[in-house]
Structures are given as structure tokens and as C-alpha cells.
C-alpha positions as MATLAB code, in Angstrom:
seq = 'MTIELPQNISSGRSRRLADFVRLTRQRARLAFEPGPPPDPIFVLGTGRSGTHWVAWILEPHTALHTLIEKPPIFNWVTEMAIDPSAEARLLPGLLRRYQLEAASARPKRLLDKSHPNIWLAEQLAEAFPAARFIGVLRDVFGTVASSLRHEGVRYWAENWDAYPVPNRFLGVSEDNREAYARMSLAGRCAVRWHAHLRRLDELETVLGERMIRMRYHKLQTDTAQELQRLQEFLDLDDPIARPEIKSKSLVRWKEDLSEQQVAEIRAIVGEDAERS';
ca = [
     -41.781   56.420   43.128;
     -39.554   57.164   40.128;
     -35.874   57.624   40.874;
     -34.220   60.655   39.299;
     -31.058   59.487   37.563;
     -27.984   61.502   36.536;
     -28.377   63.433   33.304;
     -25.728   61.335   31.555;
     -28.137   58.373   31.713;
     -30.282   59.621   28.855;
     -31.028   59.279   25.159;
     -32.246   61.468   22.328;
     -35.901   61.445   21.368;
     -35.226   60.464   17.745;
     -33.141   57.481   18.856;
     -35.873   56.280   21.203;
     -38.478   56.614   18.429;
     -36.337   54.640   15.983;
     -35.883   51.898   18.590;
     -39.612   51.806   19.243;
     -40.391   51.356   15.539;
     -37.717   48.679   15.111;
     -38.857   46.645   18.100;
     -42.538   47.008   17.193;
     -41.785   45.445   13.823;
     -39.770   42.730   15.515;
     -42.675   41.960   17.843;
     -44.923   41.425   14.817;
     -42.385   39.120   13.124;
     -41.986   37.024   16.266;
     -45.647   36.082   16.130;
     -44.957   34.262   12.847;
     -41.285   33.323   13.154;
     -40.689   31.895   16.631;
     -37.074   30.964   17.222;
     -35.032   29.143   19.840;
     -34.922   30.510   23.397;
     -32.647   33.552   23.599;
     -29.272   33.097   25.245;
     -28.159   36.639   26.038;
     -24.897   37.506   27.752;
     -24.910   39.981   30.628;
     -21.818   41.892   31.782;
     -22.003   42.642   35.515;
     -19.933   44.607   38.024;
     -19.504   47.969   39.667;
     -18.802   51.225   37.911;
     -15.193   51.794   36.735;
     -14.232   48.163   37.273;
     -13.653   47.312   33.615;
     -17.158   46.267   32.539;
     -17.093   48.841   29.751;
     -13.716   47.575   28.581;
     -14.907   43.953   28.496;
     -17.926   44.992   26.421;
     -15.699   46.952   24.041;
     -13.448   43.916   23.640;
     -16.412   41.740   22.700;
     -18.306   44.300   20.604;
     -16.440   43.646   17.306;
     -16.990   39.876   17.452;
     -19.039   38.714   14.482;
     -21.159   36.352   16.611;
     -22.323   39.061   19.020;
     -24.681   42.035   18.942;
     -23.574   44.321   21.752;
     -25.524   46.941   23.695;
     -23.494   49.207   25.981;
     -25.546   51.140   28.565;
     -28.337   51.592   26.037;
     -31.394   53.587   27.187;
     -33.998   52.855   28.311;
     -32.550   49.496   29.399;
     -29.705   51.032   31.381;
     -32.065   53.525   33.042;
     -34.449   50.787   34.161;
     -31.661   48.528   35.407;
     -30.047   51.351   37.374;
     -33.310   52.406   38.980;
     -34.090   48.849   40.070;
     -30.557   48.427   41.437;
     -31.043   51.522   43.575;
     -34.624   50.799   44.592;
     -35.759   47.133   44.592;
     -39.375   48.243   45.019;
     -39.209   49.483   41.409;
     -38.923   45.896   40.153;
     -42.698   45.363   40.179;
     -43.073   48.322   37.832;
     -40.007   47.970   35.623;
     -38.849   44.332   35.537;
     -41.598   42.963   33.247;
     -40.846   45.640   30.670;
     -37.113   45.017   30.943;
     -37.533   41.284   30.330;
     -39.785   41.918   27.323;
     -37.243   44.369   25.955;
     -34.442   41.824   26.291;
     -36.609   39.216   24.551;
     -37.126   41.552   21.620;
     -33.526   42.730   21.480;
     -32.296   39.122   21.533;
     -34.724   38.132   18.764;
     -33.796   41.176   16.716;
     -30.101   40.289   17.043;
     -30.499   36.846   15.456;
     -28.490   35.050   14.211;
     -26.084   36.872   16.530;
     -26.261   36.594   20.302;
     -27.235   39.590   22.360;
     -24.627   40.920   24.774;
     -25.769   43.655   27.139;
     -23.498   45.751   29.294;
     -25.751   47.281   31.927;
     -23.512   46.516   34.875;
     -26.086   47.249   37.642;
     -27.773   44.025   36.467;
     -25.504   42.509   39.107;
     -28.486   43.133   41.429;
     -30.998   41.505   39.056;
     -28.995   38.443   38.046;
     -31.315   35.865   39.630;
     -34.339   37.285   37.802;
     -32.445   37.347   34.514;
     -31.189   33.805   35.024;
     -34.728   32.583   35.629;
     -36.173   34.458   32.641;
     -33.363   33.315   30.311;
     -32.264   29.781   31.289;
     -29.588   29.745   28.568;
     -28.096   33.131   29.515;
     -24.473   33.568   30.539;
     -23.000   36.135   32.903;
     -19.617   37.858   32.934;
     -18.711   39.288   36.349;
     -15.884   41.824   36.221;
     -13.650   42.638   39.196;
     -10.972   45.310   39.520;
      -8.872   46.092   42.570;
     -10.412   48.561   45.001;
      -7.738   51.245   44.601;
      -7.949   51.343   40.818;
     -11.746   51.316   40.945;
     -11.982   54.105   43.512;
      -9.417   56.308   41.762;
     -11.231   55.893   38.445;
     -14.588   56.573   40.145;
     -13.308   59.866   41.535;
     -12.192   60.964   38.067;
     -15.533   60.072   36.448;
     -18.240   62.694   37.017;
     -21.152   60.335   36.406;
     -19.878   57.691   38.837;
     -18.750   60.238   41.422;
     -22.279   61.674   41.327;
     -23.641   58.726   43.298;
     -21.253   59.239   46.203;
     -21.928   62.965   46.198;
     -25.736   62.642   46.120;
     -26.290   59.393   48.008;
     -28.793   60.948   50.441;
     -31.178   61.742   47.570;
     -31.927   58.014   47.277;
     -33.585   55.401   49.487;
     -31.665   53.787   52.333;
     -30.863   50.924   52.534;
     -29.202   51.207   49.145;
     -27.573   48.007   47.879;
     -26.223   49.810   44.799;
     -24.078   52.089   46.979;
     -23.620   49.749   49.924;
     -25.428   52.066   52.355;
     -27.401   50.400   55.159;
     -29.195   51.636   58.236;
     -26.250   50.327   60.262;
     -23.508   52.189   58.382;
     -25.516   55.252   57.340;
     -24.043   57.665   59.890;
     -20.490   56.487   59.280;
     -21.040   56.688   55.516;
     -22.214   60.292   55.796;
     -18.893   61.215   57.450;
     -16.738   59.450   54.870;
     -14.802   61.143   52.110;
     -15.859   60.483   48.518;
     -13.050   57.938   48.260;
     -14.389   56.110   51.300;
     -17.917   56.056   49.905;
     -16.654   54.691   46.594;
     -14.824   51.978   48.533;
     -18.066   51.021   50.297;
     -19.743   50.665   46.908;
     -16.880   48.514   45.600;
     -17.085   46.293   48.675;
     -20.834   45.781   48.281;
     -20.335   44.731   44.667;
     -17.449   42.419   45.555;
     -19.629   40.583   48.061;
     -22.407   40.402   45.502;
     -20.069   38.830   42.926;
     -19.033   36.265   45.535;
     -22.702   35.501   46.157;
     -23.490   35.159   42.458;
     -20.675   32.670   41.928;
     -22.629   30.351   44.217;
     -26.047   31.239   42.797;
     -25.149   31.096   39.098;
     -22.432   28.468   39.246;
     -21.070   27.562   35.810;
     -23.275   30.165   34.153;
     -20.969   32.957   35.356;
     -17.325   33.632   34.647;
     -15.318   36.115   36.690;
     -12.972   38.302   34.682;
     -10.269   40.042   36.674;
      -9.182   43.378   35.279;
      -5.522   42.969   36.110;
      -5.302   39.478   34.596;
      -6.984   40.700   31.437;
      -4.202   43.279   31.291;
      -1.280   41.005   32.135;
      -2.404   37.565   30.830;
      -4.489   38.801   27.931;
      -4.252   35.840   25.552;
      -5.052   33.318   28.290;
      -8.010   35.333   29.583;
      -9.457   35.872   26.105;
      -9.189   32.140   25.428;
     -10.965   31.406   28.692;
     -13.721   33.869   27.801;
     -14.067   32.460   24.280;
     -14.522   28.942   25.649;
     -17.009   30.103   28.263;
     -19.162   31.816   25.616;
     -18.800   28.931   23.132;
     -17.537   31.274   20.422;
     -16.114   29.589   17.340;
     -13.878   32.492   16.362;
     -11.214   33.984   18.624;
     -11.750   37.267   20.440;
      -9.540   39.993   18.997;
      -6.766   41.170   21.289;
      -7.461   44.688   22.589;
      -5.048   47.539   23.094;
      -3.469   47.197   26.530;
      -2.955   50.323   28.635;
      -0.895   48.906   31.456;
      -0.548   52.295   33.145;
      -4.152   51.929   34.316;
      -2.990   49.229   36.738;
      -0.824   51.636   38.726;
      -2.294   55.057   37.991;
      -4.126   54.987   41.318;
      -0.780   55.332   43.108;
      -0.483   58.824   41.621;
      -4.148   59.736   42.032;
      -4.854   58.630   45.609;
      -3.268   60.248   48.641;
      -1.834   58.237   51.525;
      -4.817   59.316   53.606;
      -7.267   58.050   50.993;
      -5.443   54.735   50.683;
      -5.516   54.310   54.462;
      -9.237   55.085   54.593;
      -9.967   52.605   51.814;
      -7.979   49.884   53.586;
      -9.807   50.568   56.848;
     -13.168   50.191   55.084;
     -12.599   47.015   53.068;
     -10.054   45.283   55.326;
      -8.359   42.206   53.896;
     -10.441   42.463   50.734;
      -8.155   45.335   49.699;
      -5.826   42.641   48.368;
      -8.479   41.099   46.121;
      -8.493   41.894   42.444;
];
């Protein structure tokens, strides 16, 4: 079964052809020029939590080659996050693609921002023993408000019943399915956030020192300290350039969400509403 993804998860034919040619040539070179094991960096999290921002911050660094939701990688990762049964069909190709992308990036390190890899982290960690993981967390209210504004992210909450249940990507289970169907879009987005929060907690135990958790609000308010922490975690010789800070994004949700939506979100995630 192939999952139909939103139209924004796509790529032009000419771009795909150029990638195919480039990676085919790289595959031929690898046969004669084997290098050290790749040590890619994977940015993980839920949609609208700041994963894109973290990737943008790191993209200009001279030691990194950054991919941000690049097809077909992002398509494959998203489909496997939604439907674990797709892993048998798609995971081998994804791992080969990462091998080639990492080799092609040399002497830079590959950094990939396909945030639904949060559900494939164990497989990636096993395939790439030197890989590092950046788990991004944003508060539930900011994440939900941003999700409602973003058509592509909102799509999942609007069309959830077009996909298999249980659905770890959206946080829908057989137990909460009926309640989920009655929720507002804000409530459904909160369920998704909560599922990803629990997954990040799980991965901290599974990945240990191979994962760093970046908190959106601290990156906004303690920028220099957080960038230093990230630089040390990634063993980067040169500092990470300070990004533009848009502090309004920390409180914009107070204007965007109604009191009813805030109450519903709090009822869904409980005490975790205070985590960020």
C-alpha cells in the first residue's frame, strides 16, 4: 500500500533526474574511493516545533551539507512514519540514499532535516553508528497555533481518517479514535504534539549521548549558550552563526488561540502543557 501524501511533499522531474545522475556517479566513485563511515546528523521533532529553524541555523556552516525536507527522502520518511508496514519496502532505499548523500557531501558532514525520522531513529542509529540526533521541542501552544496557520501541517489533522489507524505520526490509536474524531483541529494537533513529546522522551533513553534536545524557547532566549552547546555536541570547530531572533513567535499563540482552544489543549496534554 502506498500512502498518498499532501501535494506540497513533491519535487520537479528535472530536479529528481539531476539527483539521480549525481548519485549514480557517486555510487561508481565509491567503489574505488571508500571513505570512513558516514556520520550524518538527523534533526527530529514534530511539525512546526522549530526543526526547520534549527536546520536553517546550521545550513550556512562550512562543515555541514544540509538537506531540508528533500524529496524523495522526505516523502519516504513521512510515509514510513505514518505506516510502519512501509518500512520493508522503503527503508533499505532510504538507508542507501543516506549513504550516498553522506559520501557525496564529503569532506562536509551530511545534515538531514526530515523531522518524521523521529519514528525511525533506532533504525538510523543502527545503520549509522556515528550518527548524531537533534531532537527539537517547542511548547504545545506555540506548536498548535503554528500548525493551524500552516496548510500542509493542518492537512494531517483535517484528513486523518484517510490514513491507517493506529497512526503514531498523528497520535491516533484504537483507544482514542472516537474521541479524536470529535476533537477540533487544535485538539488533534495537540494529540500529535503529545505523541511526539513522548517519543522524544523515549529516544533520550534509547539514544543516550547521541541525541541532544534543543528547546525552541531557550534557543530564542539563551541563544549564545544554546548555540555553544550545539556546537560542542556536533564537534564543530567553528562557531555556529547567530540567527535572527523573532521573539514574538514565543507569545503569538496568545493572540491566535481562543480560550476554548487553550482549555481543550490543556485537557488533552495535562501537565505536559507546561513542558517546552
